[in-house]
C-alpha positions in Angstrom: 28.0 -1.5 -19.0 24.5 -1.2 -20.4 24.4 -4.9 -21.0 25.5 -5.8 -17.7 22.9 -3.1 -16.3 20.1 -4.9 -18.4 21.1 -8.3 -17.1 21.1 -6.8 -13.4 17.5 -5.6 -13.9 16.3 -8.8 -15.6 17.6 -10.6 -12.7 16.1 -8.4 -10.2 12.7 -8.7 -12.1 12.8 -12.4 -11.9 13.3 -12.5 -8.5 10.4 -10.1 -7.6 8.2 -12.2 -9.6 9.1 -15.1 -8.1 8.8 -13.7 -4.7 5.4 -12.3 -5.3 4.1 -15.6 -6.3 5.8 -17.3 -3.2 4.2 -14.7 -0.8 0.7 -14.6 -2.3 0.5 -18.5 -2.3 2.3 -19.4 0.9 2.0 -16.0 3.0 5.1 -14.3 4.5 5.8 -16.9 7.1 5.6 -19.8 4.7 7.6 -18.3 2.0 11.1 -19.5 1.4 14.1 -17.6 0.0 15.5 -20.8 -1.5 12.0 -21.5 -3.2 12.1 -17.9 -4.6 15.8 -18.3 -5.8 14.9 -21.5 -7.5 11.9 -20.2 -9.2 13.7 -17.3 -10.4 16.7 -19.3 -11.6 19.4 -17.9 -9.5 21.6 -18.9 -6.5 20.3 -18.3 -2.9 23.4 -16.3 -2.6 22.5 -14.0 -5.5 19.2 -13.5 -4.1 20.6 -12.2 -0.8 22.9 -10.1 -2.9 20.1 -8.4 -4.4 17.7 -8.1 -1.6 19.6 -8.9 1.7 16.5 -10.6 3.6 13.0 -11.7 3.1 11.7 -8.7 4.8 13.2 -6.6 2.2 11.7 -8.4 -0.5 8.3 -8.2 1.1 8.9 -4.3 1.6 9.9 -3.9 -2.0 6.9 -5.9 -3.5 4.3 -4.2 -1.3 5.8 -0.7 -2.1 5.8 -1.3 -5.8 2.2 -2.5 -5.8 1.0 0.5 -3.8 3.1 2.8 -6.1 1.3 1.2 -8.9 -2.1 1.7 -7.6 -1.4 5.2 -6.7 -0.4 6.0 -10.3 -3.2 4.2 -11.6 -6.2 5.7 -9.6 -4.8 9.2 -9.2 -4.3 9.6 -13.0 -8.0 8.7 -13.4 -9.4 11.0 -10.7 -7.0 13.8 -11.0 -7.7 14.6 -14.7 -9.3 18.1 -14.0 -10.3 18.3 -17.6 -13.1 15.7 -16.9 -16.2 16.3 -15.2 -16.7 14.6 -11.6 -18.6 11.8 -13.0 -16.2 10.8 -15.5 -13.5 11.2 -12.8 -15.0 9.0 -10.4 -16.2 6.5 -13.1 -12.5 6.4 -14.4 -11.2 5.9 -10.7 -13.7 3.0 -10.0 -12.8 1.2 -13.2 -9.1 1.5 -12.9 -9.3 0.4 -9.4 -11.3 -2.6 -10.3 -8.8 -3.5 -13.1 -5.9 -3.2 -11.0 -7.4 -5.6 -8.4 -8.3 -7.9 -11.2 -4.9 -8.1 -12.5 -3.6 -8.5 -8.9 -6.5 -10.4 -7.5 -4.4 -12.3 -4.7 -3.2 -8.9 -3.3 -6.1 -8.1 -1.1 -6.3 -11.5 0.6 -2.6 -11.5 1.1 -2.5 -7.9 2.8 -5.6 -8.9 5.2 -4.2 -12.2 6.2 -0.7 -10.7 6.8 -2.2 -7.7 8.9 -4.3 -10.0 11.0 -1.6 -12.7 11.5 1.5 -10.0 12.1 -0.1 -6.6 13.0 3.2 -5.1 13.0 3.4 -5.5 9.3 0.8 -2.7 9.0 3.5 -0.2 9.5 5.3 -1.6 6.4 2.0 -0.8 4.3 0.5 2.3 6.4 2.9 5.2 5.0 2.1 4.2 1.4 -1.6 3.6 1.9 -2.2 6.7 3.8 -0.4 8.8 0.9 -2.8 7.3 -1.6 -5.9 7.7 0.5 -4.9 11.1 1.5 -4.6 12.6 -1.9 -7.5 10.8 -3.3 -9.8 11.9 -0.4 -8.7 15.7 -0.7 -9.4 15.8 -4.3 -12.7 13.8 -4.1 -13.9 15.9 -1.2 -13.1 19.1 -3.0 -15.0 18.1 -6.1 -18.1 16.8 -4.3 -18.3 19.9 -2.2 -18.1 22.2 -5.5 -20.6 19.7 -7.0 -23.0 19.8 -4.3 -22.8 23.6 -3.9 -23.9 23.8 -7.5 -26.9 21.4 -6.8 -25.3 18.9 -9.2 -25.0 16.1 -6.8 -25.6 14.8 -3.1 -23.1 16.0 -0.4 -21.2 13.0 0.6 -18.2 12.2 2.9 -15.4 11.3 0.4 -14.3 8.8 3.1 -17.4 6.8 2.9 -17.4 6.9 -1.0 -13.8 5.6 -0.8 -14.7 2.8 1.4 -17.8 1.9 -1.0 -15.6 1.8 -3.9 -12.8 -0.4 -2.2 -15.6 -2.7 -0.8 -17.4 -3.3 -4.0 -14.3 -3.6 -6.2 -12.5 -6.0 -3.6 -15.3 -8.2 -2.4 -15.7 -10.3 -5.8 -12.0 -11.5 -5.6 -11.7 -11.9 -2.0 -14.9 -14.1 -1.8 -14.4 -15.6 -5.1 -14.3 -19.3 -3.8 -17.9 -18.5 -2.1 -19.1 -16.8 -5.4 -18.0 -19.6 -7.5 -19.0 -22.6 -5.6 -22.0 -21.5 -3.5 -23.6 -18.7 -5.1 -22.5 -19.9 -8.7 -21.7 -17.8 -11.8 -24.3 -18.3 -14.6 -22.2 -16.5 -17.4 -20.3 -17.9 -20.2 -16.9 -17.0 -18.6 -15.2 -15.1 -15.8 -14.4 -12.3 -17.9 -18.0 -11.7 -18.7 -18.8 -11.8 -15.0 -16.1 -9.2 -14.2 -17.3 -6.9 -16.8 -20.7 -6.9 -15.7 -19.6 -6.7 -12.0 -17.5 -3.6 -12.8 -20.5 -2.0 -14.6 -22.7 -2.6 -11.5 -20.2 -1.3 -9.3 -19.8 2.2 -11.1 -23.6 2.3 -11.4 -23.9 1.7 -7.8 -21.4 4.3 -6.6 -22.7 7.0 -9.2 -26.2 6.3 -8.1 -25.4 7.2 -4.5 -23.7 10.1 -5.4 -26.8 11.2 -7.6 -25.0 13.0 -10.2 -27.3 14.7 -12.7 
């Protein structure tokens, strides 16, 4: 029984990995379940046995990515033992690292929402859950910090938009940055490390934590 369960999990994992690659490269409309099945090393019938439809695959991938993002970011910001500066720093860095590891995700989500606005409903609930908890925690901490005269009073919603914008842009605009602006660093990892540090300093500078 354990062996069968393990094999089932492995098959499901391979299908999800193949589907993620197919979706990100071709978009939802261009993705083909037959191609996903071939890349995963399963039959088309087996793929449909596990996920029924392409929509179910899409929903599963988006849900898992959003759950992963929620866990990563909230674990960073939610550590009440750390001062606000360290919590925000960790939140920015962890979010940046998540985007770096899933650099095709932002462009894919934006393209899908513009091409198929109805798909926003698939993503909205998960995104609202993440944003709501982060914003509530951040605003409470900022209000308390500002009350003590330790930082500037800011709207947590604007701060969150700043963080997302700064972290996502290098990946959304990678072709422009690479070809038009040019990167004068020895390698891409060096560029990302410097960009992450700049983003942290920019956000903390806006908050003016003393």
